[in-house]
Coordinates of C-alpha atoms in Angstrom, one line a residue:
Chain A
M1 CA -39.4 8.3 11.9
T2 CA -36.2 7.2 10.3
R3 CA -37.5 3.6 10.5
N4 CA -39.9 4.3 7.6
K5 CA -37.3 5.5 5.3
R6 CA -35.0 2.5 5.8
T7 CA -36.5 -0.5 4.3
I8 CA -33.2 -2.3 4.2
P9 CA -32.4 -3.9 7.6
G10 CA -29.1 -3.9 9.4
F11 CA -28.1 -0.3 9.6
G12 CA -27.7 -0.2 13.4
V13 CA -25.7 -3.4 13.6
T14 CA -23.3 -2.8 10.7
L15 CA -22.7 0.9 11.6
G16 CA -22.2 -0.1 15.3
V17 CA -19.7 -2.9 14.4
T18 CA -17.9 -0.5 12.0
L19 CA -17.6 2.4 14.5
T20 CA -16.6 0.1 17.4
Y21 CA -14.0 -1.7 15.5
L22 CA -12.7 1.5 13.9
S23 CA -12.4 3.1 17.3
L24 CA -10.7 0.2 19.0
V25 CA -8.2 -0.7 16.3
I26 CA -7.4 2.7 14.8
L27 CA -8.8 5.8 16.5
I28 CA -8.1 5.1 20.2
P29 CA -4.5 3.9 19.6
L30 CA -3.8 6.9 17.3
A31 CA -5.3 9.2 19.9
A32 CA -3.1 7.6 22.6
L33 CA -0.1 8.6 20.6
F34 CA -1.2 12.2 20.3
I35 CA -2.0 12.4 24.0
R36 CA 1.4 10.9 24.8
A37 CA 3.1 13.5 22.5
A38 CA 1.1 16.3 23.9
G39 CA 2.1 15.2 27.4
A40 CA 5.8 15.8 26.5
S41 CA 7.1 19.1 27.9
L42 CA 7.9 22.0 25.6
A43 CA 11.5 21.6 26.4
D44 CA 11.4 18.0 25.2
W45 CA 9.7 19.1 22.0
G46 CA 12.2 21.8 21.5
A47 CA 15.1 19.5 22.0
I48 CA 13.7 16.9 19.7
I49 CA 12.7 19.1 16.8
T50 CA 16.0 21.0 16.8
D51 CA 18.1 17.8 17.1
R52 CA 20.2 17.6 13.9
R53 CA 19.8 13.9 13.6
V54 CA 16.0 14.2 13.8
L55 CA 15.9 17.1 11.3
A56 CA 18.2 15.2 8.9
S57 CA 16.0 12.1 9.0
L58 CA 12.8 14.1 8.4
R59 CA 14.5 16.0 5.6
L60 CA 15.5 12.7 4.0
S61 CA 12.1 11.1 4.4
F62 CA 10.1 14.1 3.1
G63 CA 12.7 15.2 0.5
G64 CA 13.3 11.7 -0.8
A65 CA 9.5 11.0 -1.0
L66 CA 8.9 14.3 -2.9
L67 CA 11.6 13.4 -5.5
A68 CA 10.5 9.8 -5.8
A69 CA 6.9 10.9 -6.3
A70 CA 8.1 13.3 -9.0
I71 CA 10.0 10.5 -10.8
N72 CA 6.9 8.3 -10.4
A73 CA 4.7 11.0 -12.0
V74 CA 6.8 11.0 -15.1
T75 CA 7.5 7.3 -15.5
G76 CA 3.9 6.4 -14.3
M77 CA 2.4 8.7 -16.9
L78 CA 4.6 7.1 -19.6
V79 CA 3.6 3.6 -18.5
A80 CA -0.1 4.4 -18.2
W81 CA -0.1 6.1 -21.6
V82 CA 1.6 3.1 -23.3
L83 CA -0.7 0.6 -21.5
V84 CA -3.9 2.4 -22.4
R85 CA -3.1 3.7 -25.9
Y86 CA -1.1 1.1 -27.7
R87 CA -1.6 -2.6 -28.4
F88 CA 1.5 -4.7 -28.3
P89 CA 2.4 -8.3 -27.4
G90 CA 2.8 -8.7 -23.6
R91 CA 0.6 -5.7 -22.7
R92 CA -1.6 -7.7 -20.4
L93 CA 1.4 -9.1 -18.5
A94 CA 3.0 -5.6 -18.3
D95 CA -0.3 -4.3 -16.9
A96 CA -0.4 -7.1 -14.3
I97 CA 3.2 -6.6 -13.2
V98 CA 2.6 -2.9 -12.4
D99 CA 0.9 -3.9 -9.1
L100 CA 3.9 -5.9 -8.0
P101 CA 5.0 -3.3 -5.4
F102 CA 1.6 -3.5 -3.8
A103 CA 1.8 -7.3 -3.5
L104 CA 5.5 -7.8 -2.8
P105 CA 6.3 -7.7 0.9
T106 CA 8.5 -4.6 1.6
A107 CA 11.3 -6.6 3.3
V108 CA 11.6 -8.7 0.1
A109 CA 11.7 -5.6 -2.0
G110 CA 14.4 -4.2 0.3
V111 CA 16.7 -7.1 0.1
A112 CA 16.1 -7.5 -3.6
L113 CA 16.9 -3.9 -4.4
T114 CA 20.0 -4.1 -2.2
A115 CA 21.3 -7.2 -4.0
L116 CA 20.8 -5.4 -7.3
Y117 CA 22.4 -2.1 -6.5
A118 CA 25.2 -3.2 -4.2
P119 CA 28.6 -2.6 -5.7
N120 CA 28.8 -6.3 -6.7
G121 CA 25.1 -6.5 -7.8
W122 CA 23.7 -6.7 -11.4
I123 CA 23.1 -3.0 -11.6
G124 CA 25.6 -1.8 -9.0
S125 CA 28.5 -3.4 -10.8
L126 CA 27.6 -1.5 -14.0
L127 CA 27.3 1.8 -12.1
A128 CA 30.5 1.4 -10.0
P129 CA 33.0 2.1 -12.9
L130 CA 31.1 5.4 -13.4
G131 CA 31.7 6.3 -9.8
I132 CA 28.0 6.1 -8.9
Q133 CA 27.2 4.3 -5.7
V134 CA 23.5 3.7 -5.1
A135 CA 23.3 1.1 -2.2
F136 CA 24.0 2.5 1.3
T137 CA 23.7 6.1 0.2
P138 CA 20.7 8.5 0.0
L139 CA 20.4 7.6 -3.6
G140 CA 19.5 4.0 -2.5
V141 CA 16.7 5.5 -0.4
L142 CA 15.4 7.2 -3.5
V143 CA 15.5 4.0 -5.5
A144 CA 13.4 2.1 -2.9
M145 CA 10.9 4.9 -2.6
T146 CA 10.5 5.1 -6.3
F147 CA 9.9 1.3 -6.5
I148 CA 7.1 1.3 -4.0
G149 CA 5.4 4.4 -5.4
L150 CA 5.2 3.5 -9.1
P151 CA 1.7 1.8 -9.1
F152 CA -0.1 4.7 -7.6
V153 CA 0.4 7.1 -10.5
V154 CA -0.2 4.4 -13.2
R155 CA -3.4 3.2 -11.5
T156 CA -4.9 6.7 -11.0
V157 CA -4.0 7.9 -14.5
E158 CA -5.0 4.8 -16.5
P159 CA -8.8 5.2 -16.1
V160 CA -8.7 8.9 -17.1
L161 CA -6.7 8.2 -20.2
A162 CA -9.0 5.3 -21.1
D163 CA -12.2 7.4 -20.7
F164 CA -10.8 10.4 -22.5
D165 CA -13.1 11.2 -25.4
A166 CA -11.5 10.5 -28.7
E167 CA -13.7 13.2 -30.3
V168 CA -12.0 15.9 -28.3
E169 CA -8.6 14.8 -29.7
E170 CA -10.0 14.5 -33.2
A171 CA -11.5 18.0 -32.9
A172 CA -8.1 19.3 -31.9
S173 CA -6.3 17.8 -34.8
T174 CA -9.1 18.8 -37.2
L175 CA -8.7 22.4 -36.0
G176 CA -5.1 22.1 -37.0
A177 CA -3.4 21.4 -33.7
S178 CA -0.2 19.4 -34.0
R179 CA 0.0 16.1 -32.2
R180 CA 2.4 17.6 -29.7
Y181 CA 0.1 20.5 -29.1
T182 CA -2.9 18.2 -28.6
V183 CA -1.0 16.1 -26.1
W184 CA 0.3 19.0 -24.1
R185 CA -2.7 21.4 -24.2
V186 CA -5.7 18.9 -24.5
I187 CA -4.8 15.5 -23.0
L188 CA -2.4 16.5 -20.2
P189 CA -4.7 19.1 -18.6
A190 CA -7.5 16.5 -18.5
A191 CA -5.2 14.0 -16.8
A192 CA -3.8 16.6 -14.4
P193 CA -6.1 15.9 -11.4
A194 CA -5.5 12.2 -11.6
L195 CA -1.8 12.7 -12.0
A196 CA -1.8 15.0 -9.0
T197 CA -3.7 12.4 -7.0
G198 CA -1.3 9.7 -7.9
F199 CA 1.6 11.9 -7.1
A200 CA 0.2 12.7 -3.6
L201 CA -0.6 9.0 -2.9
A202 CA 3.0 8.0 -4.0
F203 CA 4.4 10.7 -1.8
A204 CA 2.3 9.7 1.2
R205 CA 3.4 6.1 0.9
A206 CA 7.1 6.9 0.4
V207 CA 7.3 9.2 3.4
G208 CA 6.3 6.5 5.8
E209 CA 8.1 3.6 4.0
Y210 CA 10.3 1.4 6.1
G211 CA 10.8 -2.1 5.0
S212 CA 12.0 -1.6 1.4
V213 CA 14.3 1.4 2.5
I214 CA 16.2 0.2 5.5
F215 CA 18.2 -2.5 3.8
I216 CA 19.4 -0.4 0.9
A217 CA 19.9 2.8 2.9
G218 CA 23.0 2.0 4.9
N219 CA 21.3 3.9 7.7
M220 CA 24.1 6.4 8.5
P221 CA 22.7 8.8 11.1
G222 CA 22.4 12.3 9.6
V223 CA 23.0 11.0 6.1
S224 CA 20.9 8.0 5.0
E225 CA 18.7 7.4 8.1
I226 CA 15.0 7.8 7.4
A227 CA 12.5 9.1 10.0
P228 CA 10.7 5.8 10.5
L229 CA 14.0 4.1 11.3
L230 CA 14.8 6.8 13.8
I231 CA 11.5 6.1 15.6
V232 CA 12.5 2.4 15.8
T233 CA 16.0 3.3 17.1
K234 CA 14.6 5.6 19.7
L235 CA 12.1 2.9 20.8
E236 CA 15.0 0.4 21.1
Q237 CA 16.8 2.9 23.4
Y238 CA 13.6 3.2 25.5
D239 CA 13.4 6.9 24.4
Y240 CA 9.6 6.7 24.2
I241 CA 9.1 10.5 24.2
G242 CA 11.5 11.0 21.3
A243 CA 9.8 8.2 19.3
T244 CA 6.4 9.6 20.0
V245 CA 7.2 13.2 19.1
I246 CA 8.8 12.2 15.8
A247 CA 5.8 10.0 15.1
A248 CA 3.3 12.8 15.9
I249 CA 5.1 15.2 13.5
M250 CA 5.0 12.6 10.7
L251 CA 1.3 11.8 11.4
I252 CA 0.3 15.5 11.3
V253 CA 2.0 15.9 7.9
S254 CA 0.4 12.6 6.7
F255 CA -3.1 13.8 7.8
V256 CA -2.6 17.1 5.9
M257 CA -1.6 15.1 2.9
L258 CA -4.7 13.0 3.3
L259 CA -6.9 16.1 3.2
V260 CA -5.0 17.3 0.1
V261 CA -5.6 13.9 -1.6
N262 CA -9.3 14.0 -0.8
A263 CA -9.5 17.5 -2.3
L264 CA -7.6 16.3 -5.3
Q265 CA -9.9 13.3 -5.7
K266 CA -13.0 15.6 -5.6
W267 CA -11.4 17.7 -8.4
H268 CA -10.5 14.5 -10.2
R269 CA -14.1 13.3 -10.0
T270 CA -15.6 16.6 -11.2
Q271 CA -13.1 16.5 -14.2
M272 CA -14.1 12.9 -14.9
G273 CA -17.8 14.0 -14.7
E274 CA -17.3 16.7 -17.3
A275 CA -15.4 14.5 -19.8
Chain B
M1 CA -8.2 5.6 -41.0
A2 CA -6.7 9.0 -41.9
L3 CA -8.1 10.4 -38.7
E4 CA -6.7 7.5 -36.8
S5 CA -3.1 8.3 -37.8
A6 CA -3.6 12.0 -37.2
N7 CA -4.6 11.1 -33.6
S8 CA -1.7 8.9 -32.7
E9 CA 2.0 9.0 -32.7
S10 CA 4.1 8.0 -35.6
R11 CA 5.0 4.3 -35.8
L12 CA 8.5 5.1 -34.7
M13 CA 7.4 7.3 -31.8
R14 CA 5.0 4.6 -30.7
W15 CA 7.7 2.0 -30.4
V16 CA 10.1 4.3 -28.7
L17 CA 7.4 5.0 -26.0
I18 CA 6.6 1.4 -25.6
A19 CA 10.2 0.4 -25.3
A20 CA 10.8 3.2 -22.7
A21 CA 7.8 2.1 -20.6
M22 CA 8.8 -1.6 -20.8
A23 CA 12.3 -0.6 -19.8
V24 CA 11.0 1.2 -16.7
L25 CA 8.9 -1.9 -15.7
A26 CA 11.8 -4.3 -16.4
L27 CA 14.3 -2.2 -14.4
F28 CA 12.1 -1.4 -11.5
L29 CA 9.8 -4.4 -11.2
V30 CA 11.1 -7.5 -13.0
L31 CA 14.8 -7.2 -12.2
P32 CA 14.2 -7.1 -8.3
L33 CA 12.0 -10.2 -8.6
A34 CA 14.6 -12.0 -10.7
A35 CA 17.3 -11.1 -8.2
V36 CA 15.4 -12.7 -5.3
L37 CA 15.0 -16.0 -7.2
A38 CA 18.6 -15.9 -8.5
Q39 CA 20.0 -15.3 -5.0
A40 CA 17.8 -17.9 -3.4
V41 CA 19.3 -20.7 -5.6
A42 CA 22.8 -19.2 -5.8
K43 CA 24.2 -22.2 -4.0
G44 CA 22.1 -24.9 -5.6
W45 CA 18.7 -26.3 -5.0
S46 CA 19.6 -28.6 -2.1
H47 CA 20.9 -25.6 -0.1
Y48 CA 17.7 -23.8 -1.0
F49 CA 15.5 -26.6 0.3
N50 CA 17.6 -26.9 3.5
S51 CA 17.1 -23.2 4.1
V52 CA 13.4 -23.3 3.5
T53 CA 12.8 -26.3 5.8
G54 CA 14.9 -25.0 8.7
D55 CA 13.2 -25.1 12.2
D56 CA 13.2 -21.3 12.6
T57 CA 11.9 -20.8 9.1
L58 CA 9.1 -23.3 9.5
S59 CA 8.0 -21.7 12.8
A60 CA 8.1 -18.3 11.0
V61 CA 5.8 -19.7 8.3
R62 CA 3.5 -21.1 10.9
L63 CA 3.3 -17.8 12.8
T64 CA 2.6 -15.9 9.5
L65 CA -0.2 -18.3 8.7
I66 CA -1.7 -17.9 12.2
V67 CA -1.6 -14.1 12.1
A68 CA -3.2 -14.0 8.6
A69 CA -5.8 -16.5 9.7
I70 CA -6.9 -14.1 12.5
A71 CA -6.3 -10.7 10.8
V72 CA -7.9 -11.4 7.4
P73 CA -11.3 -12.8 8.7
A74 CA -11.5 -9.9 11.3
N75 CA -11.0 -7.3 8.5
L76 CA -13.4 -9.3 6.2
V77 CA -16.2 -9.0 8.7
F78 CA -15.4 -5.4 9.4
G79 CA -15.1 -4.6 5.6
V80 CA -18.5 -6.2 4.9
C81 CA -20.2 -4.3 7.8
A82 CA -18.6 -1.0 6.9
S83 CA -19.6 -1.2 3.2
W84 CA -23.1 -2.3 4.0
A85 CA -23.6 0.7 6.3
V86 CA -21.9 3.1 3.9
A87 CA -23.4 1.9 0.6
K88 CA -26.9 1.0 1.6
F89 CA -27.7 3.9 3.9
D90 CA -27.4 7.7 4.2
F91 CA -26.3 9.2 7.4
P92 CA -24.5 12.4 8.5
G93 CA -20.7 12.1 8.7
K94 CA -20.5 9.4 6.0
S95 CA -17.7 10.9 4.0
I96 CA -15.7 11.4 7.2
L97 CA -16.2 7.7 8.0
V98 CA -15.0 6.7 4.5
T99 CA -11.9 8.9 5.0
L100 CA -11.2 7.3 8.4
I101 CA -11.4 3.8 7.0
D102 CA -8.6 4.7 4.5
L103 CA -6.6 6.3 7.3
P104 CA -4.2 3.4 7.9
F105 CA -2.9 3.8 4.3
S106 CA -1.4 7.2 5.2
V107 CA 0.2 6.1 8.5
S108 CA 3.8 4.8 8.4
P109 CA 3.9 1.1 9.3
V110 CA 6.3 1.9 12.0
I111 CA 3.8 4.2 13.6
S112 CA 1.1 1.6 13.3
G113 CA 3.3 -0.6 15.5
L114 CA 4.3 2.2 17.8
V115 CA 0.7 3.1 18.8
Y116 CA 0.2 -0.4 20.2
V117 CA 3.5 -0.2 22.1
L118 CA 2.3 3.0 23.7
M119 CA -1.0 1.3 24.6
F120 CA 0.1 -2.2 25.7
G121 CA 3.9 -2.0 26.3
L122 CA 5.4 -1.9 29.8
Q123 CA 5.7 1.9 29.5
G124 CA 2.2 2.1 28.0
W125 CA -1.2 2.8 29.5
L126 CA -2.3 -0.8 30.0
G127 CA 1.2 -2.2 30.4
P128 CA 1.3 -2.5 34.2
W129 CA -2.2 -3.9 34.3
L130 CA -1.3 -6.5 31.7
R131 CA 1.9 -7.4 33.6
D132 CA -0.1 -7.9 36.8
H133 CA -2.4 -10.3 35.0
D134 CA 0.4 -12.2 33.3
T135 CA -0.7 -11.3 29.8
K136 CA 1.7 -10.2 27.1
V137 CA 0.6 -8.3 24.1
I138 CA 3.8 -6.5 23.0
F139 CA 6.6 -8.9 22.0
A140 CA 4.0 -11.6 21.7
V141 CA 1.5 -12.9 19.1
P142 CA -1.4 -10.7 20.1
G143 CA 0.6 -7.5 19.4
I144 CA 1.6 -8.9 16.0
V145 CA -2.0 -9.7 15.2
L146 CA -3.1 -6.2 16.2
A147 CA -0.4 -4.4 14.2
T148 CA -1.3 -6.6 11.2
I149 CA -5.0 -5.8 11.6
F150 CA -4.1 -2.1 11.7
V151 CA -2.2 -2.1 8.4
T152 CA -4.6 -4.3 6.5
F153 CA -7.7 -2.6 7.9
P154 CA -9.0 -0.8 4.7
F155 CA -8.4 -3.5 2.0
V156 CA -11.8 -5.3 1.9
A157 CA -13.9 -2.2 2.6
R158 CA -12.3 -0.1 -0.1
E159 CA -12.8 -2.8 -2.7
L160 CA -16.5 -3.3 -1.7
I161 CA -17.7 0.3 -1.0
P162 CA -17.4 1.7 -4.6
L163 CA -19.0 -1.4 -6.1
M164 CA -21.9 -1.6 -3.6
E165 CA -22.6 2.1 -4.1
E166 CA -22.7 1.6 -7.9
Q167 CA -25.1 -1.2 -7.6
G168 CA -27.6 0.8 -5.6
R169 CA -30.2 -0.4 -3.2
A170 CA -33.1 -1.5 -5.3
E171 CA -32.4 -5.3 -5.0
E172 CA -32.0 -5.2 -1.3
E173 CA -35.1 -3.0 -0.9
A174 CA -37.1 -5.5 -2.9
A175 CA -35.8 -8.4 -0.8
A176 CA -36.7 -6.5 2.4
V177 CA -40.2 -5.7 1.1
L178 CA -40.6 -9.4 0.3
G179 CA -39.8 -10.2 3.9
A180 CA -36.2 -11.3 3.8
G181 CA -34.2 -10.6 6.9
G182 CA -30.8 -8.8 6.9
L183 CA -28.6 -11.9 6.8
R184 CA -30.7 -13.6 4.2
T185 CA -30.7 -10.5 2.0
F186 CA -27.0 -10.2 2.3
F187 CA -26.2 -13.9 1.5
T188 CA -28.8 -14.4 -1.3
V189 CA -29.0 -11.0 -2.9
T190 CA -25.9 -8.8 -2.1
L191 CA -23.1 -11.4 -1.8
P192 CA -23.6 -12.9 -5.3
N193 CA -23.3 -9.4 -6.7
V194 CA -20.1 -8.6 -4.9
K195 CA -18.3 -11.9 -4.5
W196 CA -15.5 -11.2 -7.0
A197 CA -14.8 -7.8 -5.5
L198 CA -14.8 -9.4 -2.1
L199 CA -12.4 -12.0 -3.2
T200 CA -10.0 -9.4 -4.7
G201 CA -10.2 -7.5 -1.4
V202 CA -9.4 -10.6 0.6
L203 CA -6.5 -11.5 -1.7
L204 CA -4.9 -8.1 -1.3
C205 CA -5.6 -8.0 2.5
N206 CA -4.0 -11.5 2.8
A207 CA -0.9 -10.5 0.8
R208 CA -0.3 -7.5 3.0
A209 CA -1.1 -9.4 6.2
M210 CA 1.5 -12.1 5.4
G211 CA 4.1 -9.6 4.1
E212 CA 3.8 -6.8 6.6
F213 CA 7.2 -5.9 8.0
G214 CA 7.5 -2.4 9.6
A215 CA 4.5 -2.6 12.0
V216 CA 5.1 -6.2 13.0
S217 CA 8.9 -5.5 13.5
V218 CA 8.1 -2.8 16.1
V219 CA 5.9 -5.1 18.2
S220 CA 7.5 -8.5 17.7
G221 CA 10.6 -8.3 19.8
H222 CA 12.2 -10.7 17.2
I223 CA 12.2 -13.8 19.4
R224 CA 13.4 -16.6 17.2
G225 CA 11.0 -19.5 16.8
L226 CA 8.4 -17.6 18.8
T227 CA 7.6 -14.1 17.5
N228 CA 9.3 -14.1 14.1
T229 CA 7.0 -13.8 11.0
M230 CA 8.4 -14.6 7.6
P231 CA 9.4 -11.0 6.7
L232 CA 11.2 -10.7 10.0
Q233 CA 13.0 -14.0 9.4
V234 CA 14.2 -12.5 6.1
E235 CA 15.7 -9.6 8.0
I236 CA 17.3 -11.7 10.7
L237 CA 19.0 -14.1 8.2
Y238 CA 20.1 -11.2 6.0
N239 CA 21.7 -9.4 9.0
E240 CA 23.5 -12.6 9.9
Y241 CA 24.9 -12.7 6.3
D242 CA 23.0 -15.9 5.6
L243 CA 22.1 -14.5 2.2
V244 CA 20.9 -17.8 0.7
G245 CA 18.7 -18.3 3.7
A246 CA 17.3 -14.8 3.6
F247 CA 16.6 -15.0 -0.1
A248 CA 15.1 -18.5 0.2
V249 CA 12.5 -17.2 2.7
A250 CA 12.1 -14.1 0.5
S251 CA 11.4 -16.2 -2.5
L252 CA 8.5 -17.9 -0.7
L253 CA 7.0 -14.4 0.0
A254 CA 7.7 -13.4 -3.6
L255 CA 5.8 -16.5 -4.8
L256 CA 2.9 -15.4 -2.6
A257 CA 3.0 -12.0 -4.2
L258 CA 3.0 -13.6 -7.7
V259 CA 0.1 -15.9 -6.9
T260 CA -1.8 -13.0 -5.5
L261 CA -1.2 -10.9 -8.6
A262 CA -2.1 -13.8 -10.9
A263 CA -5.4 -14.5 -9.0
K264 CA -6.3 -10.8 -8.9
N265 CA -5.7 -10.5 -12.6
A266 CA -7.7 -13.7 -13.3
V267 CA -10.6 -12.2 -11.4
E268 CA -10.3 -8.9 -13.4
W269 CA -10.0 -10.8 -16.7
F270 CA -12.9 -13.3 -16.3
H271 CA -15.2 -11.3 -14.0
G272 CA -14.2 -7.7 -14.7
D273 CA -17.9 -6.8 -15.3
S274 CA -18.7 -7.5 -11.7
L275 CA -16.0 -5.2 -10.3
A276 CA -16.4 -1.5 -9.6
A277 CA -15.8 0.7 -12.6
G278 CA -12.7 2.2 -11.2
R279 CA -11.2 -1.2 -10.5
R280 CA -11.4 -2.6 -14.1
H281 CA -8.5 -2.4 -16.4

């Protein structure tokens, strides 16, 4: 019956390969982690999630990611606006360089940022006289998280700004709206879904980030130790239950974030459709 | 012309915004890159070349190439299969499948490594069985390959799916009606339409495969000369205070990133029409 409808061959094979590979590589290993975490006793869970070091690391990972995503929303919007709306020498190059955090290995970003922000680094030595220390403090974590999150906002907002109908802006100014009013009340609302999507993506990436953070963080337990590092530390101490429970908590939050991103993207698409 | 000016910022405002945006990019993106290169050659070029050609570094380069040579083709085949199934057919649960394909992007790299330790490590489900059969997955190359496949899983598929959905099914249907088989249809009809998107996906997949740190670090065991990839070698040298060595290896990876970006932008520049709408800029 379905055979008649499908003139194109290969459905069974390709879907079969996809589902098998997806299950073996992603779904079964992830399920194994949840089964392991569920196997831990309530007392274990209680001890882990009330542990001050665990709580501090989760607070740093999630709080830092939230703040970094907020910074990215502002700077990303600015960069996207300038790249889409203005023509200036070097624009192509600037547009290309935005993707750098996607392409640069996180360990390289980590050592590079540390070299820059260490007290004797190019930027660190400028900040030191002001009494600001970035490397080896929670501020360093924030810098690394902001670095890796920047492209997400720029890349989600750019197409919306590019597709925005010039007539709507013209109508607003013809009707007497000031430029500022047009930007705040006409353009920004149209870009809001994309901005929210970019924010959520940057947040999701920063929460789990490891490589670019651990070099610059200093990794003081309870102060500048991120949750992914605590998982690694627990593994190295053969505390498999501790590592698994923290991982399960992070995964649950990530999956909720994924649902939020999906809902945002649907909103984003309907907005794009209207424009 | 009058409308034009009413609909844009004043000249001054425009240049202030451009300057601010460029300052953000310079501060956050260009400066770190410059720092890597400056540190790598801080003690002169001969020191740099000695660091790059050290035995441990060369074996790290070799391992990184081997891992990418397995992980990238594996995810290429998967990505093509997945996009064929998703873009050319309708079936229940399709949107869930697409979400699941993107899943690795929202999993911390450390957790991507941890799941395999829980499966194949000595404390894991299959650990004792593997030990009895003298096979090592964790702290060995197979584990590194698996962790790399996990984190680079979505790259090819997410580049292809939007484009193949945009292009519709008419050409493939025509080929099928004219009697072409599945493989022939793919290679003569579909592939020419999607080759540039495929190349972009492979480039990004490869860059991540060669540069992955967190996931690989959990499963590698950091055995010098055996299970160290280039990013892990950066970490080891850095922790040993061999800064020139660490930044020398890092500069090779930075070069890889720059080549990847240049190639990706060249594809977008010359063949932007043949990429999915959302991917053009």
